[in-house]
Short mmCIF file of C-alpha atoms and ligand atoms in Angstrom, two decimals:
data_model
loop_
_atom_site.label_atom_id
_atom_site.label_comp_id
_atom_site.label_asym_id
_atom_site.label_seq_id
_atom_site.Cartn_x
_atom_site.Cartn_y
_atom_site.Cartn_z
CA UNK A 1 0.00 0.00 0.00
CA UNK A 2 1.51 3.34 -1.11
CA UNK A 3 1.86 6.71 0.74
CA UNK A 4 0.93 9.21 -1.65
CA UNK A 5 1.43 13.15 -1.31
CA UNK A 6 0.21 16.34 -3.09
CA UNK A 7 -0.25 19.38 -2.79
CA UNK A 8 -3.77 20.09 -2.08
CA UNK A 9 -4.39 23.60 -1.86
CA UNK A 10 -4.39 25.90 -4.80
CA UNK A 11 -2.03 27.45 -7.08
CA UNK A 12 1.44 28.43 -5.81
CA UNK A 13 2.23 31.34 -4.83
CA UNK A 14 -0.20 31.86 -2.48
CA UNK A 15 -0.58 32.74 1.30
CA UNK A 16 -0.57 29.32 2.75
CA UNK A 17 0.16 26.34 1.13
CA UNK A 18 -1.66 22.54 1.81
CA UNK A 19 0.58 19.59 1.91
CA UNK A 20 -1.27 16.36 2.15
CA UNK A 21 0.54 13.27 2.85
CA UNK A 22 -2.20 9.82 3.23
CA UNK A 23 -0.98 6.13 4.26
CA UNK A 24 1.32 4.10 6.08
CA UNK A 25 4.05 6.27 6.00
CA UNK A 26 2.38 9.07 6.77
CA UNK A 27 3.71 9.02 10.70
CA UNK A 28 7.21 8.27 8.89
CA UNK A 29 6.87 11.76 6.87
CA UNK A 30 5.79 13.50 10.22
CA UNK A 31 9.10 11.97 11.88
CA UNK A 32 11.36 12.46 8.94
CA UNK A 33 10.21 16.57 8.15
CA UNK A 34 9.71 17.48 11.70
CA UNK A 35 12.08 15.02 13.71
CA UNK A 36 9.07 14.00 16.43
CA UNK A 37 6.35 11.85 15.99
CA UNK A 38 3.02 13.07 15.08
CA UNK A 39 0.56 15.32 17.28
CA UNK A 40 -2.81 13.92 18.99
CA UNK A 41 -5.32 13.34 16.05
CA UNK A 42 -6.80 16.88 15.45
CA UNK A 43 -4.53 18.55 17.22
CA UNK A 44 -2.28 21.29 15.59
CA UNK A 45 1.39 21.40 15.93
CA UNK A 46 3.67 24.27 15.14
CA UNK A 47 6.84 22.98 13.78
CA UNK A 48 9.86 23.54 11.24
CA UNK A 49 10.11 21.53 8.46
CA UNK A 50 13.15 20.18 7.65
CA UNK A 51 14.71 18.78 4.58
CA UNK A 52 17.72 16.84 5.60
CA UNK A 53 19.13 19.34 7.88
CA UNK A 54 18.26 22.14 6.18
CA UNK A 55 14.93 24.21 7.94
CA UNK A 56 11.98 24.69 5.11
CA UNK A 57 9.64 26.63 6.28
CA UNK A 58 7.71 26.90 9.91
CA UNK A 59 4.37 25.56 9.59
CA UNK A 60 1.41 24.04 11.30
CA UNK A 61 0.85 20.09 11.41
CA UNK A 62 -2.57 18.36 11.43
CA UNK A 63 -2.67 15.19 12.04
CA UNK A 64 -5.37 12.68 11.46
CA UNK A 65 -5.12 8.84 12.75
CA UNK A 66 -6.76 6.01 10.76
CA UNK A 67 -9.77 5.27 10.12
CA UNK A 68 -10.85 8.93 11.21
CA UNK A 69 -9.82 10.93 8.33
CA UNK A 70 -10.84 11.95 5.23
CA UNK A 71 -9.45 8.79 3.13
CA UNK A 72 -9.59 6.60 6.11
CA UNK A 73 -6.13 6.30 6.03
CA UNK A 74 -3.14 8.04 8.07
CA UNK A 75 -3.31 11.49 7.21
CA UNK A 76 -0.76 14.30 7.68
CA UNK A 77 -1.58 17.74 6.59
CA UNK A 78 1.61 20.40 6.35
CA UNK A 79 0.57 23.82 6.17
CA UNK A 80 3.51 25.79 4.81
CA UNK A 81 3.87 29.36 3.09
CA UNK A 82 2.74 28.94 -0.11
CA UNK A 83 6.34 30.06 -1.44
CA UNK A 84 7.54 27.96 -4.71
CA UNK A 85 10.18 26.79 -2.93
CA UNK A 86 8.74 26.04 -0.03
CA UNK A 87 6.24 23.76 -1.74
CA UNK A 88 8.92 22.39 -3.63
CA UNK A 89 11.06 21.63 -0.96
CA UNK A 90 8.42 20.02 1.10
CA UNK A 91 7.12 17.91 -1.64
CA UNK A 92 11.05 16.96 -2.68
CA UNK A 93 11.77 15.72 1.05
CA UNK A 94 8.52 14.04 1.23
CA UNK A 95 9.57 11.69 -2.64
CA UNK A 96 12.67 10.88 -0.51
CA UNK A 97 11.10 9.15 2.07
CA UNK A 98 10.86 4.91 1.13
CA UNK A 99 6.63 4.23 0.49
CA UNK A 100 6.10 7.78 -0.32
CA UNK A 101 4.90 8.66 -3.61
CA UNK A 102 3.00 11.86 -5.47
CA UNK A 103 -0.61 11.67 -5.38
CA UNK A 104 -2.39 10.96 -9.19
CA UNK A 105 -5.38 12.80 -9.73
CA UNK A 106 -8.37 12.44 -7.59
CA UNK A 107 -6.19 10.13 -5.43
CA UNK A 108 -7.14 10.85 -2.19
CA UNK A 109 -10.85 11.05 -3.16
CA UNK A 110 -10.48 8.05 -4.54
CA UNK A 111 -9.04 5.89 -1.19
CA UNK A 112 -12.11 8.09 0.46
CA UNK A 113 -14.18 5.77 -1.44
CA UNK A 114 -12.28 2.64 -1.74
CA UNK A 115 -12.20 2.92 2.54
CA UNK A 116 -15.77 3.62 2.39
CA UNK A 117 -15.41 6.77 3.90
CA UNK A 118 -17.55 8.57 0.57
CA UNK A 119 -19.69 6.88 -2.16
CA UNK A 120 -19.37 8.07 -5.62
CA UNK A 121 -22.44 10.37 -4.97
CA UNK A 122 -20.55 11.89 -2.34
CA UNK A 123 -17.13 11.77 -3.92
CA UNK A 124 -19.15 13.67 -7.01
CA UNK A 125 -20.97 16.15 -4.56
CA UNK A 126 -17.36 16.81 -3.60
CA UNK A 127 -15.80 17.43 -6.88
CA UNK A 128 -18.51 19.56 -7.89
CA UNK A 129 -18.36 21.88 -4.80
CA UNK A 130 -14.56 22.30 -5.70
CA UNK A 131 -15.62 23.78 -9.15
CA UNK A 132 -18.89 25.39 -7.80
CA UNK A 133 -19.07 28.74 -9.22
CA UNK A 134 -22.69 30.06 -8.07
CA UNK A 135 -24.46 29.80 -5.25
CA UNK A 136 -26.78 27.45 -6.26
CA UNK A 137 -24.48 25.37 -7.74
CA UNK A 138 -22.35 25.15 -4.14
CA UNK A 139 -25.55 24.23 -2.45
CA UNK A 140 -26.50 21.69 -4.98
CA UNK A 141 -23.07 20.49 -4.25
CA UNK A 142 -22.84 20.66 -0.69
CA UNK A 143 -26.42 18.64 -0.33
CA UNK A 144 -24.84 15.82 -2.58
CA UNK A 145 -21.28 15.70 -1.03
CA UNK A 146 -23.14 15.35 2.62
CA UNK A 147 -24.85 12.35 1.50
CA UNK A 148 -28.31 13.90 0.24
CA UNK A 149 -28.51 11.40 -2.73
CA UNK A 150 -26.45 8.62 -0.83
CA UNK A 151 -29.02 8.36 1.71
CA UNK A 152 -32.13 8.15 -0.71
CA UNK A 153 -30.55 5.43 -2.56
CA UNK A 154 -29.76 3.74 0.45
CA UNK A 155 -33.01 3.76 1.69
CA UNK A 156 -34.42 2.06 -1.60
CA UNK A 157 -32.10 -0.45 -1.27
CA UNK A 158 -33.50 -1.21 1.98
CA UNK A 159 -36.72 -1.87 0.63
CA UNK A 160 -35.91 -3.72 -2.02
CA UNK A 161 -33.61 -6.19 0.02
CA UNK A 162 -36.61 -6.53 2.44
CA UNK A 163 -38.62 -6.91 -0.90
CA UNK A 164 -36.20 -9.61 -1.94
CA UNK A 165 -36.76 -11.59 1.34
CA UNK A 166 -40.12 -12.37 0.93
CA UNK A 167 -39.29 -13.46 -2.50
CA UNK A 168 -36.56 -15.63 -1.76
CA UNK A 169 -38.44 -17.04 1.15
CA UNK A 170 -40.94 -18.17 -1.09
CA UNK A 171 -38.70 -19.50 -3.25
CA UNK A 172 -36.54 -21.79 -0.78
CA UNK A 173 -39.71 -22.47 1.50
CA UNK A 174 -42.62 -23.37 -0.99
CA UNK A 175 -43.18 -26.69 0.36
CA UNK A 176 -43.63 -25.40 4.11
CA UNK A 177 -46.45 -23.69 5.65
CA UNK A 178 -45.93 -19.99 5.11
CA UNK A 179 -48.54 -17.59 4.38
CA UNK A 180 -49.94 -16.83 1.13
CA UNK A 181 -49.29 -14.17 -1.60
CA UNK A 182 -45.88 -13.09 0.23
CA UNK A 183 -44.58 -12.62 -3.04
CA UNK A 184 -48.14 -10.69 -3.92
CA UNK A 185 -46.78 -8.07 -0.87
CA UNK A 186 -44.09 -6.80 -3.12
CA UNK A 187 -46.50 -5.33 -5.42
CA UNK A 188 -46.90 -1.66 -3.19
CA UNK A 189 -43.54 -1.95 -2.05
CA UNK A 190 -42.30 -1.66 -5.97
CA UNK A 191 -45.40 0.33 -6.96
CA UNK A 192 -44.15 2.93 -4.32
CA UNK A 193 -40.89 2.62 -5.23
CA UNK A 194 -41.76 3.43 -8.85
CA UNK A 195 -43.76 6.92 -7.78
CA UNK A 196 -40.68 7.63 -6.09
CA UNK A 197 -38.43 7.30 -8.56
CA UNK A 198 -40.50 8.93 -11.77
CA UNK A 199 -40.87 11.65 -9.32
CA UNK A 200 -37.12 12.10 -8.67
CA UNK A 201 -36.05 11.84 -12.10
CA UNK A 202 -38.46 14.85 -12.93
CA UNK A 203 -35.91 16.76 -10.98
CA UNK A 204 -33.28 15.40 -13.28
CA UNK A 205 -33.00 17.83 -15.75
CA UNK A 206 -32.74 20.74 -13.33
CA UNK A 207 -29.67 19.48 -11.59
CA UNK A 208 -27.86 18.62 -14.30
CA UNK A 209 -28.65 22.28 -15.56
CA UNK A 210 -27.86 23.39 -12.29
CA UNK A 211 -24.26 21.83 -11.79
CA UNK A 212 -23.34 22.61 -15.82
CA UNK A 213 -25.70 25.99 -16.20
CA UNK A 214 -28.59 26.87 -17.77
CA UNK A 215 -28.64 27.10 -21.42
CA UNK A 216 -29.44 30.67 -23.34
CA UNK A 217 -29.33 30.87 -26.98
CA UNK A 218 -29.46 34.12 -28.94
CA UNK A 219 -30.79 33.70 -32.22
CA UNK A 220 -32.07 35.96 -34.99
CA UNK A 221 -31.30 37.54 -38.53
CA UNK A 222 -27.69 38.60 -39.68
CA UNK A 223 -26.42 41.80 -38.06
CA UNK A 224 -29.01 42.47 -35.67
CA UNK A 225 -26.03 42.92 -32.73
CA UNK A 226 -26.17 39.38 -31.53
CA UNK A 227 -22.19 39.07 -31.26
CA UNK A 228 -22.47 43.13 -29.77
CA UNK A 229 -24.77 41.50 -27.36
CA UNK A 230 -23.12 38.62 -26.17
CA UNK A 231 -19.77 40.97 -26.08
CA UNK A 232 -21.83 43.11 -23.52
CA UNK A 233 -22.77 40.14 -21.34
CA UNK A 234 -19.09 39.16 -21.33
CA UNK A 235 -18.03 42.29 -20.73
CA UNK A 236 -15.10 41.57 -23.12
CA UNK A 237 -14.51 41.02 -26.30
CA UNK A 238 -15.27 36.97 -27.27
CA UNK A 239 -17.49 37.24 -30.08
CA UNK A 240 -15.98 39.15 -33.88
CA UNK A 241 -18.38 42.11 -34.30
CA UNK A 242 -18.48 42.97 -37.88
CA UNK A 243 -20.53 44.83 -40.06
CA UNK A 244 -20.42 42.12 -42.47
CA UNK A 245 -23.78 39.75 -42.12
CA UNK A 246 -22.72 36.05 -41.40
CA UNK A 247 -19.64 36.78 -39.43
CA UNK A 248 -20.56 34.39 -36.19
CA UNK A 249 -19.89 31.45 -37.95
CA UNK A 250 -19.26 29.13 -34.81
CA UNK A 251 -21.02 29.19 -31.27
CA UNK A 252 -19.45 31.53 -28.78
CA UNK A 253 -20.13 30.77 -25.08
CA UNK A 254 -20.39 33.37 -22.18
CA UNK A 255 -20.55 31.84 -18.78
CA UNK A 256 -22.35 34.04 -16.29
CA UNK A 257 -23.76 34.12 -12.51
CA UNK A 258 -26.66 35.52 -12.76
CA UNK A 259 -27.97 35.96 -8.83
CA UNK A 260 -26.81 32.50 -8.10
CA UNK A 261 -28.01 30.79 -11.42
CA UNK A 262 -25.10 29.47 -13.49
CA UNK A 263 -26.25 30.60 -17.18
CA UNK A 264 -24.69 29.74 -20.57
CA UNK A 265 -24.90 32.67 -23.50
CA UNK A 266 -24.64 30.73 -26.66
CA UNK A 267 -24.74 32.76 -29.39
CA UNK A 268 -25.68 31.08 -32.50
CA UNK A 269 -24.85 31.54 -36.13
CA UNK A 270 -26.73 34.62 -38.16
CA UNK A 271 -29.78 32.09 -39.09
CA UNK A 272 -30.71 33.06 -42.77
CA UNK A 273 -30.77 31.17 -46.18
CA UNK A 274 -26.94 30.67 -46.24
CA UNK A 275 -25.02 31.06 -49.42
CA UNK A 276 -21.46 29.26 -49.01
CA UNK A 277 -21.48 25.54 -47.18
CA UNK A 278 -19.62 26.70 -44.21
CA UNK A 279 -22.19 29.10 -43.51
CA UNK A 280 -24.93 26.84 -43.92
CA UNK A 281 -23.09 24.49 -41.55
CA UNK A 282 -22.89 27.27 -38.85
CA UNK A 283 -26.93 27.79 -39.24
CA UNK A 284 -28.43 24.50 -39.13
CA UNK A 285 -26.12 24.13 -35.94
CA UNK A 286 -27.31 27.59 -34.92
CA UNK A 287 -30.93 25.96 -35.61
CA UNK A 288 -30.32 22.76 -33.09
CA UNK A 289 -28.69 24.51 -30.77
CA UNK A 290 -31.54 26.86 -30.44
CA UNK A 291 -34.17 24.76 -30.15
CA UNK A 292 -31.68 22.44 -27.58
CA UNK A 293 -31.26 25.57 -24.90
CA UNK A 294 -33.59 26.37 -22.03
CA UNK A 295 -34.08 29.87 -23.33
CA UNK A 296 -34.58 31.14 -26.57
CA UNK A 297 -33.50 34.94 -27.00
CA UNK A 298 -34.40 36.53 -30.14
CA UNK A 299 -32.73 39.76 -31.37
CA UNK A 300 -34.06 41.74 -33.54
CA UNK A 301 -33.40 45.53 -34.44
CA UNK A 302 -35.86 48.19 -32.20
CA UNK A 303 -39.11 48.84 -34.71
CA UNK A 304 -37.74 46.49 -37.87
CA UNK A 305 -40.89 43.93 -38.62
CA UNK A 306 -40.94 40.47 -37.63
CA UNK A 307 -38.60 37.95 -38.63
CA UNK A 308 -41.42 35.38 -39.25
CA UNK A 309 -39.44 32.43 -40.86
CA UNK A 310 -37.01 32.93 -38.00
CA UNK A 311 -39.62 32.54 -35.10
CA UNK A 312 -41.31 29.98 -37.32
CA UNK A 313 -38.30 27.36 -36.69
CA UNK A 314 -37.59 27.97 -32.91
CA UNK A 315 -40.66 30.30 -31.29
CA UNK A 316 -38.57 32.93 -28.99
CA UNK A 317 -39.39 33.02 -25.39
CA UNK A 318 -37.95 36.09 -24.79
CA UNK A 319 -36.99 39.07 -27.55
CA UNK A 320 -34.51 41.63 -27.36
CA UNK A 321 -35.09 44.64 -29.57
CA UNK A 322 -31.81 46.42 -30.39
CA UNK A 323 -30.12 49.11 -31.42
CA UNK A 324 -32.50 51.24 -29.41
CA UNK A 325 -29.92 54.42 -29.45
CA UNK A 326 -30.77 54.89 -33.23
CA UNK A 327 -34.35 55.21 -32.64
CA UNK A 328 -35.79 58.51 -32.65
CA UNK A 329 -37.85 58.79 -28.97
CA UNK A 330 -40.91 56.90 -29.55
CA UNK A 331 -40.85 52.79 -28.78
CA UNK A 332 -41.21 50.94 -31.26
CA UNK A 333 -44.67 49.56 -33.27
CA UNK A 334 -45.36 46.29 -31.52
CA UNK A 335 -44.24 43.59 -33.63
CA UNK A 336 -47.83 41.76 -33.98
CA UNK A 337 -46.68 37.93 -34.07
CA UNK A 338 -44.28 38.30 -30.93
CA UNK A 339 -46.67 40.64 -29.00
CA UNK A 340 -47.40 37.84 -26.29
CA UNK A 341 -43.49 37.61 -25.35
CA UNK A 342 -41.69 39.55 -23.00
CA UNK A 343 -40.13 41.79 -24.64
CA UNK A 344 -37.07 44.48 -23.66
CA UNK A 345 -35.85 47.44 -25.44
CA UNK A 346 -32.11 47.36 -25.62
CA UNK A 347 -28.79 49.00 -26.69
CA UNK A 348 -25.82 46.30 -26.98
CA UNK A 349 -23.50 49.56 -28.11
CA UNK A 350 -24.48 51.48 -25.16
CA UNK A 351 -25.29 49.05 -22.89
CA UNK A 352 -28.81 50.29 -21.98
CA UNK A 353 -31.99 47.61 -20.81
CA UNK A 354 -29.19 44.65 -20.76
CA UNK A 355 -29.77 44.92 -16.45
CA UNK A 356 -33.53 44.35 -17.11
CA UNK A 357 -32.93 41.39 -19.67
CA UNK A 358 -30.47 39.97 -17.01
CA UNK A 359 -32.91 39.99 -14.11
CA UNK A 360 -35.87 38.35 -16.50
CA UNK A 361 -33.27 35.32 -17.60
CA UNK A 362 -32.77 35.20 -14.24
CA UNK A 363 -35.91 35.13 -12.42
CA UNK A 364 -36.77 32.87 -15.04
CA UNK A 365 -34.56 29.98 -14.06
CA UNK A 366 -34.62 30.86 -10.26
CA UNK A 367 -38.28 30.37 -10.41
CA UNK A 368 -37.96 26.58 -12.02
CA UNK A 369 -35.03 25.62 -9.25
CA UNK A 370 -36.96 27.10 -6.43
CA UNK A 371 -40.20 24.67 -7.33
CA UNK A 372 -37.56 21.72 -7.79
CA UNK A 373 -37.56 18.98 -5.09
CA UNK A 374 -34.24 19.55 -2.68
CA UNK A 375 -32.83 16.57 -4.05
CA UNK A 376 -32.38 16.22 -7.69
CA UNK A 377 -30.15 13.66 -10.10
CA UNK A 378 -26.95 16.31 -10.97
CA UNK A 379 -25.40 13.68 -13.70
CA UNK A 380 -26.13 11.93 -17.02
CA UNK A 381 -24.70 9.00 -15.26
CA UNK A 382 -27.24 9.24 -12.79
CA UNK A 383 -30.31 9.51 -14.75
CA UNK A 384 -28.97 6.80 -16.94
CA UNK A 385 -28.84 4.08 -14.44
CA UNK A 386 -31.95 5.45 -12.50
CA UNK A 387 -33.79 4.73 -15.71
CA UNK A 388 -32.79 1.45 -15.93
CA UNK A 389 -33.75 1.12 -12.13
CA UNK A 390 -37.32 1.67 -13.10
CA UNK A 391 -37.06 -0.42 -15.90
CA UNK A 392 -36.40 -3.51 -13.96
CA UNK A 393 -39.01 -2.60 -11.29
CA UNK A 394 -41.73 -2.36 -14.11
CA UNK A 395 -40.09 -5.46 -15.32
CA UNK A 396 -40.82 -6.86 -11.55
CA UNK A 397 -44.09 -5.54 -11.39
CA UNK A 398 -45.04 -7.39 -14.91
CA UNK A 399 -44.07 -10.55 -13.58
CA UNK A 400 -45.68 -11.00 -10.09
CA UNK A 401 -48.73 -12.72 -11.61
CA UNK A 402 -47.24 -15.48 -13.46
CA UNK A 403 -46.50 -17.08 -9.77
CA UNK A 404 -42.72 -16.96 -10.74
CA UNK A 405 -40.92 -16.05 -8.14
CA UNK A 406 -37.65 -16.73 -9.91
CA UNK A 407 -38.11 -14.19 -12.03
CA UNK A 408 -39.14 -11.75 -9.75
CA UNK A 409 -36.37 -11.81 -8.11
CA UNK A 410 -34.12 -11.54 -10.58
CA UNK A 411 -35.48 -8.69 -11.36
CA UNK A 412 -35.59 -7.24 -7.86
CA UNK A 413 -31.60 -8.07 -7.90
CA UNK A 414 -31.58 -6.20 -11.46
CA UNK A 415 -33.18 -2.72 -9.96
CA UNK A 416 -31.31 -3.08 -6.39
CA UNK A 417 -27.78 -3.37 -8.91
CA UNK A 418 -28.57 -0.65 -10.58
CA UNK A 419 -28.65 1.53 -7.11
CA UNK A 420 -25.71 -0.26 -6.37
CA UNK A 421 -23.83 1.14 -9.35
CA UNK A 422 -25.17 4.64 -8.61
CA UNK A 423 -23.55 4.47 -4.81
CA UNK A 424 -20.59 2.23 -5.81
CA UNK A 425 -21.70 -0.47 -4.22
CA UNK A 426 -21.69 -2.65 -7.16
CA UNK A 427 -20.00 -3.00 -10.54
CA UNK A 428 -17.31 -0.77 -8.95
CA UNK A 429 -14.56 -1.11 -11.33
CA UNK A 430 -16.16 -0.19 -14.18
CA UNK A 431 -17.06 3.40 -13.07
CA UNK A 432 -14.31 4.30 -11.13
CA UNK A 433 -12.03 6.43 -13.89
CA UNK A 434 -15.43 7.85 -15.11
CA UNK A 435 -16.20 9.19 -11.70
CA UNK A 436 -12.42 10.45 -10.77
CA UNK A 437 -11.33 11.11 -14.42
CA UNK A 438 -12.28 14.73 -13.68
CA UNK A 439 -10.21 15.25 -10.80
CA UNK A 440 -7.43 17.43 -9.79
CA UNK A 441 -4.14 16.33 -8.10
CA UNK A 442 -4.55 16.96 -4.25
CA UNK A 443 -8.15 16.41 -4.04
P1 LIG B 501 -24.80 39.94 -35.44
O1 LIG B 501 -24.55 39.61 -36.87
O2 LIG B 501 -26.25 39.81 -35.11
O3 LIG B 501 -23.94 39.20 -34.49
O4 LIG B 501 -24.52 41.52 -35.28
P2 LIG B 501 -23.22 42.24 -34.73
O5 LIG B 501 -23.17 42.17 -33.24
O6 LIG B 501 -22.04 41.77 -35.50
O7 LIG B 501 -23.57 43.73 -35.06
C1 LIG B 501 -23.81 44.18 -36.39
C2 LIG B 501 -23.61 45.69 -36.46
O8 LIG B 501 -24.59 46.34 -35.65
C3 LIG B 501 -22.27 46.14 -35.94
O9 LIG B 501 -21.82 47.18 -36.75
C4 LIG B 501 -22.57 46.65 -34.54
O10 LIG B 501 -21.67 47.64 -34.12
C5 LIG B 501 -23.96 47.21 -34.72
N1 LIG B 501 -24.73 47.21 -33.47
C6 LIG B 501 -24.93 46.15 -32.63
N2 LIG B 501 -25.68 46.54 -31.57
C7 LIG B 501 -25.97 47.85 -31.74
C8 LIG B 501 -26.71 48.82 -30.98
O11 LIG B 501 -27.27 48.56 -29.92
N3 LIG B 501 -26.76 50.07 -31.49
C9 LIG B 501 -26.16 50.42 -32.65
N4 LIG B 501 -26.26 51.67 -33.07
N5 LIG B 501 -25.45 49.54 -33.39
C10 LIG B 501 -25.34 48.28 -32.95
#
């Protein structure tokens, strides 16, 4: 069993720097950096930190004792200055001691899980805190990484083992005198546990939006001031402005916070009858993509007339009418097809009704996560395999009649796998580098 080390905390230079050293050897590290054995578990020690003879840097020592730590190993954490060389030289005496080794990505996570100290809903709550950029998204997190989903899962498996009993029992004891229909008492158990899951997958869509943001798409005819507008929302230049129609030829991306809500600007290509193939490429992209997001935005100049065979393909839910700064005072006519939208008068070049645009995207999405269930699916991989949960216990459900226990059981042990993949419980192997493929070194 290796020791493994890493730095832990973030880029270098910084104020203070995390050294993280889990395993075995961990007391060995303490001894050979410090010259005294380790403090009492969660106790902090103030010590220099020694490379051969030479002093490093004074820092504080944590140390955690096995199995009470965070990978359920030995743990030592070094808190240094977060000087280059002071990392360096910490890290360098550490590789010298026999056992120790440097940490691979998601290393220590991944001995969290392997000691059963996290499952991989936690270990993924975890990760996603880490790159939690909005509120929403950290709580989202947080809820997941203490268990949120873990415990749900759990507590299906429960019923399904107990489910699984009376099965079985009827199975091994159908010659002796037990009571009727035990395997007929499985039907509410699964019914219920079918509600339960339809009704959490509902929720699915909204925390995978939540943990990878909200999708916006502005849309609408050449040169309206859809790159001017996404420029304004970045508040730097990402999008090529031109005067030339056709210009946006890929999808540009502007990540924003909008009051907690993680939001994606996509701006799509110009959407028009395009002459050259690239072009037409970039539009019937621009099409999918706009009919794909969660929001469509059209943009369309202040007072021009509607844009009929645009709206026609992907009806707006929202419309932006630019370029208000060259109209002369009066608003503009209603445009008579879109007159049921919202609707906001704007200026990408000056930068006027973008706040009121923001706050209406915004509202819009806090509105859908605040009548979400607290606990929601955040992954693909999670809606995947909770699908084929309730396809097994439909499966189960179809079979009860035909007085075959055998099969309903298998199908009981089908469903409660599929949880067990979710939690890591089962199938483990096979998930593990998708799970910790995304991590960082340290974590
Ligand atoms: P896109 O083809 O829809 O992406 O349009 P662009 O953002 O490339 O803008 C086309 C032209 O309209 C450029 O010359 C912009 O400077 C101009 N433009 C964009 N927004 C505004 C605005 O609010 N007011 C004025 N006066 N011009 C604008």
């Amino acid at each position: 069993m290796d020791t493994i080390a890493a730095l832990s905390s973030g880029a270098v230079p910084s104020g203070v720097a995390v050294i993280r050293v889990s395993g075995p050897r961990a007391k060995a590290a303490v001894e050979a950096l410090t010259g005294r054995a380790p403090p009492k578990p969660g106790k902090v020690s103030l010590r220099v930190f020694r490379k051969g003879g030479e002093p490093l840097d004074k820092g504080l020592l944590v140390w955690f004792a096995s199995p009470k730590s965070f990978t359920g190993e030995d743990v030592a954490e070094f808190q240094t200055h977060g000087g280059r060389a002071v990392v360096d030289g910490v890290l360098a005496a550490l590789s010298e001691i026999e056992g120790v080794r440097f940490a691979e990505a998601g290393e220590f996570s991944k001995q969290a899980f392997l000691n059963g100290r996290l499952d991989l809903t936690e270990v993924e709550g975890l990760a996603d805190l880490v790159n939690a950029e909005t509120s929403l998204q950290r709580r989202q997190a947080l809820a997941q990484m203490s268990g949120a989903l873990a415990e749900l899962y759990e507590s299906w498996r429960g019923r399904l083992i107990r489910a699984l009993g009376f099965v079985e029992a009827e199975i091994d004891f159908s010659d002796e005198d037990l009571p009727d229909g035990l395997t007929g008492e499985t039907v509410p158990v699964i019914s219920k546990l079918i509600e339960e899951v339809r009704g959490h997958l509902e929720g699915a869509h909204l925390g995978e939006r939540l943990r990878d943001g909200f999708r916006v798409a502005i849309y609408g005819a050449p040169n309206v001031g859809k790159s001017s507008l996404l420029n304004r929302l970045a508040e730097r230049d990402v999008a090529i402005v031109s005067e030339q129609p056709g210009t946006t030829r890929d999808f540009l991306e502007v990540h924003l916070n909008l009051g907690g809500v993680p939001v994606t600007v996509v701006d799509t290509a110009g959407l028009r009858s395009a002459e050259d193939e690239i072009e037409r490429i970039g539009v019937a992209r621009g099409l999918v993509q706009a009919s794909e997001a969660d929001l469509r935005l059209l943009v369309m100049e202040a007072g021009a007339g509607d844009p009929v065979d645009l709206y026609e393909t992907a009806r707006p839910h929202v419309v932006a009418l630019n370029k208000s700064d060259l109209m002369a005072g009066s608003p503009p006519a209603t445009q008579k097809e879109l007159a049921d939208l919202p609707s906001f008068l704007i200026s990408a070049k000056e930068g006027t009704g973008i706040g009121d645009l923001l706050d209406f995207i915004s509202k819009r999405f806090r509105e859908r996560v605040e009548a979400a269930p607290a606990v929601v699916p955040t992954r693909i991989r999670h809606r995947e395999i909770l699908t084929r949960y309730e396809f097994a216990l439909q499966r189960a459900l179809k079979v009860v009649d035909k007085e075959s226990p055998d099969l309903l059981a298998e199908e009981l042990r089908q469903a409660m796998w599929a949880l067990g993949e979710i939690t890591g419980r089962a199938g483990v192997e096979d998930m593990l580098d998708v799970v910790f493929k995304d991590f960082c070194i340290g974590k």
